[in-house]
């Protein structure tokens, strides 16, 4: 049981390049989301999905695209990377059956540097 | 605009002491208040959560205190250990169960032996 798996762990991009951050979960969770973590800013929600085929914007969606074709996968696309997108990106998932103790399960992050 | 304000930014406490991390919010629609713990190189993990109709919740050495009228909540760690050294994030959301968690800016806690 791998939980939430993010690839790659590290990536360096030049300004203008595109790439896709991969996220997969094996817990059959309906909810999936992407956060970015920056020093002094905490974690900020980029995009989220409540199920296959359904996505919505979070707090900081500009410059990022997502799609959800399967329950398991929720890739994050940077179409034209820019230095302000340098950050650590976390994917998270959660079951739709929530209680006050049901957690968001986070991956271990992708550290992205844009030069 | 930071909807959940967290303090302090960093905290150093001797082993056995009781570190306290505070959070304040403005949005009265928030109805779910979790705390997450993050170790270096790892994603955050849920530590403990509280709902607004409860003033205190304990799980092991971790306690959340909640003051609805002041719109504040705090995390206390009893008998702190070096293994508790981590970054702690408070968070909040409205419409309990939705995905839109708003996180605080984090507190880097160091427990010295």
PDB file of N, CA, C and O in Angstrom, chain B residues 24-50:
ATOM      1  N   UNK B  24      -5.133  32.124  14.724  1.00  0.00           N
ATOM      2  CA  UNK B  24      -6.315  32.973  14.766  1.00  0.00           C
ATOM      3  C   UNK B  24      -6.926  33.028  13.373  1.00  0.00           C
ATOM      4  O   UNK B  24      -6.203  32.968  12.377  1.00  0.00           O
ATOM      5  N   UNK B  25      -8.241  33.132  13.308  1.00  0.00           N
ATOM      6  CA  UNK B  25      -8.922  33.159  12.020  1.00  0.00           C
ATOM      7  C   UNK B  25      -9.985  34.246  12.026  1.00  0.00           C
ATOM      8  O   UNK B  25     -10.399  34.728  13.083  1.00  0.00           O
ATOM      9  N   UNK B  26     -10.402  34.644  10.825  1.00  0.00           N
ATOM     10  CA  UNK B  26     -11.428  35.682  10.685  1.00  0.00           C
ATOM     11  C   UNK B  26     -12.758  35.124  10.172  1.00  0.00           C
ATOM     12  O   UNK B  26     -13.807  35.630  10.513  1.00  0.00           O
ATOM     13  N   UNK B  27     -12.680  34.094   9.349  1.00  0.00           N
ATOM     14  CA  UNK B  27     -13.869  33.592   8.672  1.00  0.00           C
ATOM     15  C   UNK B  27     -14.736  32.776   9.633  1.00  0.00           C
ATOM     16  O   UNK B  27     -14.388  31.671  10.023  1.00  0.00           O
ATOM     17  N   UNK B  28     -15.878  33.318  10.017  1.00  0.00           N
ATOM     18  CA  UNK B  28     -16.741  32.635  10.984  1.00  0.00           C
ATOM     19  C   UNK B  28     -17.423  31.409  10.383  1.00  0.00           C
ATOM     20  O   UNK B  28     -18.063  30.642  11.100  1.00  0.00           O
ATOM     21  N   UNK B  29     -17.287  31.212   9.087  1.00  0.00           N
ATOM     22  CA  UNK B  29     -17.842  30.009   8.454  1.00  0.00           C
ATOM     23  C   UNK B  29     -16.944  28.786   8.637  1.00  0.00           C
ATOM     24  O   UNK B  29     -17.365  27.662   8.371  1.00  0.00           O
ATOM     25  N   UNK B  30     -15.720  28.997   9.091  1.00  0.00           N
ATOM     26  CA  UNK B  30     -14.831  27.858   9.323  1.00  0.00           C
ATOM     27  C   UNK B  30     -15.443  26.939  10.381  1.00  0.00           C
ATOM     28  O   UNK B  30     -15.883  27.394  11.443  1.00  0.00           O
ATOM     29  N   UNK B  31     -15.459  25.634  10.103  1.00  0.00           N
ATOM     30  CA  UNK B  31     -16.040  24.699  11.060  1.00  0.00           C
ATOM     31  C   UNK B  31     -15.199  23.440  11.245  1.00  0.00           C
ATOM     32  O   UNK B  31     -15.678  22.427  11.762  1.00  0.00           O
ATOM     33  N   UNK B  32     -13.959  23.507  10.823  1.00  0.00           N
ATOM     34  CA  UNK B  32     -13.079  22.350  10.958  1.00  0.00           C
ATOM     35  C   UNK B  32     -11.666  22.878  11.113  1.00  0.00           C
ATOM     36  O   UNK B  32     -11.203  23.680  10.296  1.00  0.00           O
ATOM     37  N   UNK B  33     -10.978  22.435  12.180  1.00  0.00           N
ATOM     38  CA  UNK B  33      -9.682  23.014  12.527  1.00  0.00           C
ATOM     39  C   UNK B  33      -8.690  21.888  12.827  1.00  0.00           C
ATOM     40  O   UNK B  33      -8.573  21.424  13.955  1.00  0.00           O
ATOM     41  N   UNK B  34      -7.933  21.458  11.799  1.00  0.00           N
ATOM     42  CA  UNK B  34      -6.933  20.410  12.030  1.00  0.00           C
ATOM     43  C   UNK B  34      -5.540  20.995  12.245  1.00  0.00           C
ATOM     44  O   UNK B  34      -5.254  22.129  11.867  1.00  0.00           O
ATOM     45  N   UNK B  35      -4.685  20.203  12.836  1.00  0.00           N
ATOM     46  CA  UNK B  35      -3.263  20.507  12.932  1.00  0.00           C
ATOM     47  C   UNK B  35      -2.496  19.413  12.197  1.00  0.00           C
ATOM     48  O   UNK B  35      -2.785  18.230  12.358  1.00  0.00           O
ATOM     49  N   UNK B  36      -1.512  19.852  11.409  1.00  0.00           N
ATOM     50  CA  UNK B  36      -0.667  18.927  10.681  1.00  0.00           C
ATOM     51  C   UNK B  36       0.780  19.061  11.159  1.00  0.00           C
ATOM     52  O   UNK B  36       1.237  20.151  11.498  1.00  0.00           O
ATOM     53  N   UNK B  37       1.480  17.932  11.142  1.00  0.00           N
ATOM     54  CA  UNK B  37       2.886  17.861  11.544  1.00  0.00           C
ATOM     55  C   UNK B  37       3.703  17.461  10.327  1.00  0.00           C
ATOM     56  O   UNK B  37       3.327  16.533   9.600  1.00  0.00           O
ATOM     57  N   UNK B  38       4.815  18.141  10.117  1.00  0.00           N
ATOM     58  CA  UNK B  38       5.641  17.835   8.947  1.00  0.00           C
ATOM     59  C   UNK B  38       7.101  17.689   9.353  1.00  0.00           C
ATOM     60  O   UNK B  38       7.677  18.607   9.941  1.00  0.00           O
ATOM     61  N   UNK B  39       7.685  16.548   8.999  1.00  0.00           N
ATOM     62  CA  UNK B  39       9.116  16.328   9.196  1.00  0.00           C
ATOM     63  C   UNK B  39       9.857  16.653   7.898  1.00  0.00           C
ATOM     64  O   UNK B  39       9.275  16.573   6.802  1.00  0.00           O
ATOM     65  N   UNK B  40      11.138  17.018   8.006  1.00  0.00           N
ATOM     66  CA  UNK B  40      11.892  17.397   6.800  1.00  0.00           C
ATOM     67  C   UNK B  40      11.847  16.326   5.720  1.00  0.00           C
ATOM     68  O   UNK B  40      12.030  15.137   5.995  1.00  0.00           O
ATOM     69  N   UNK B  41      11.576  16.746   4.497  1.00  0.00           N
ATOM     70  CA  UNK B  41      11.555  15.827   3.363  1.00  0.00           C
ATOM     71  C   UNK B  41      10.285  15.010   3.237  1.00  0.00           C
ATOM     72  O   UNK B  41      10.189  14.147   2.351  1.00  0.00           O
ATOM     73  N   UNK B  42       9.324  15.264   4.104  1.00  0.00           N
ATOM     74  CA  UNK B  42       8.073  14.505   4.085  1.00  0.00           C
ATOM     75  C   UNK B  42       6.888  15.434   3.884  1.00  0.00           C
ATOM     76  O   UNK B  42       6.979  16.645   4.077  1.00  0.00           O
ATOM     77  N   UNK B  43       5.759  14.847   3.508  1.00  0.00           N
ATOM     78  CA  UNK B  43       4.538  15.626   3.449  1.00  0.00           C
ATOM     79  C   UNK B  43       3.940  15.778   4.834  1.00  0.00           C
ATOM     80  O   UNK B  43       4.250  15.011   5.749  1.00  0.00           O
ATOM     81  N   UNK B  44       3.061  16.773   5.000  1.00  0.00           N
ATOM     82  CA  UNK B  44       2.389  16.933   6.293  1.00  0.00           C
ATOM     83  C   UNK B  44       1.523  15.720   6.608  1.00  0.00           C
ATOM     84  O   UNK B  44       1.018  15.043   5.714  1.00  0.00           O
ATOM     85  N   UNK B  45       1.331  15.471   7.903  1.00  0.00           N
ATOM     86  CA  UNK B  45       0.472  14.374   8.357  1.00  0.00           C
ATOM     87  C   UNK B  45      -0.452  14.901   9.449  1.00  0.00           C
ATOM     88  O   UNK B  45      -0.023  15.676  10.307  1.00  0.00           O
ATOM     89  N   UNK B  46      -1.713  14.478   9.409  1.00  0.00           N
ATOM     90  CA  UNK B  46      -2.683  14.945  10.396  1.00  0.00           C
ATOM     91  C   UNK B  46      -2.275  14.514  11.789  1.00  0.00           C
ATOM     92  O   UNK B  46      -1.973  13.349  12.044  1.00  0.00           O
ATOM     93  N   UNK B  47      -2.302  15.493  12.701  1.00  0.00           N
ATOM     94  CA  UNK B  47      -1.959  15.237  14.095  1.00  0.00           C
ATOM     95  C   UNK B  47      -3.230  15.112  14.947  1.00  0.00           C
ATOM     96  O   UNK B  47      -3.438  14.156  15.663  1.00  0.00           O
ATOM     97  N   UNK B  48      -4.078  16.097  14.829  1.00  0.00           N
ATOM     98  CA  UNK B  48      -5.281  16.168  15.658  1.00  0.00           C
ATOM     99  C   UNK B  48      -6.199  17.218  15.038  1.00  0.00           C
ATOM    100  O   UNK B  48      -5.730  18.141  14.378  1.00  0.00           O
ATOM    101  N   UNK B  49      -7.508  17.067  15.231  1.00  0.00           N
ATOM    102  CA  UNK B  49      -8.458  18.032  14.672  1.00  0.00           C
ATOM    103  C   UNK B  49      -9.578  18.272  15.670  1.00  0.00           C
ATOM    104  O   UNK B  49      -9.868  17.423  16.524  1.00  0.00           O
ATOM    105  N   UNK B  50     -10.218  19.446  15.545  1.00  0.00           N
ATOM    106  CA  UNK B  50     -11.283  19.812  16.470  1.00  0.00           C
ATOM    107  C   UNK B  50     -12.421  20.457  15.703  1.00  0.00           C
ATOM    108  O   UNK B  50     -12.216  21.043  14.634  1.00  0.00           O
TER     109      UNK B  50
END
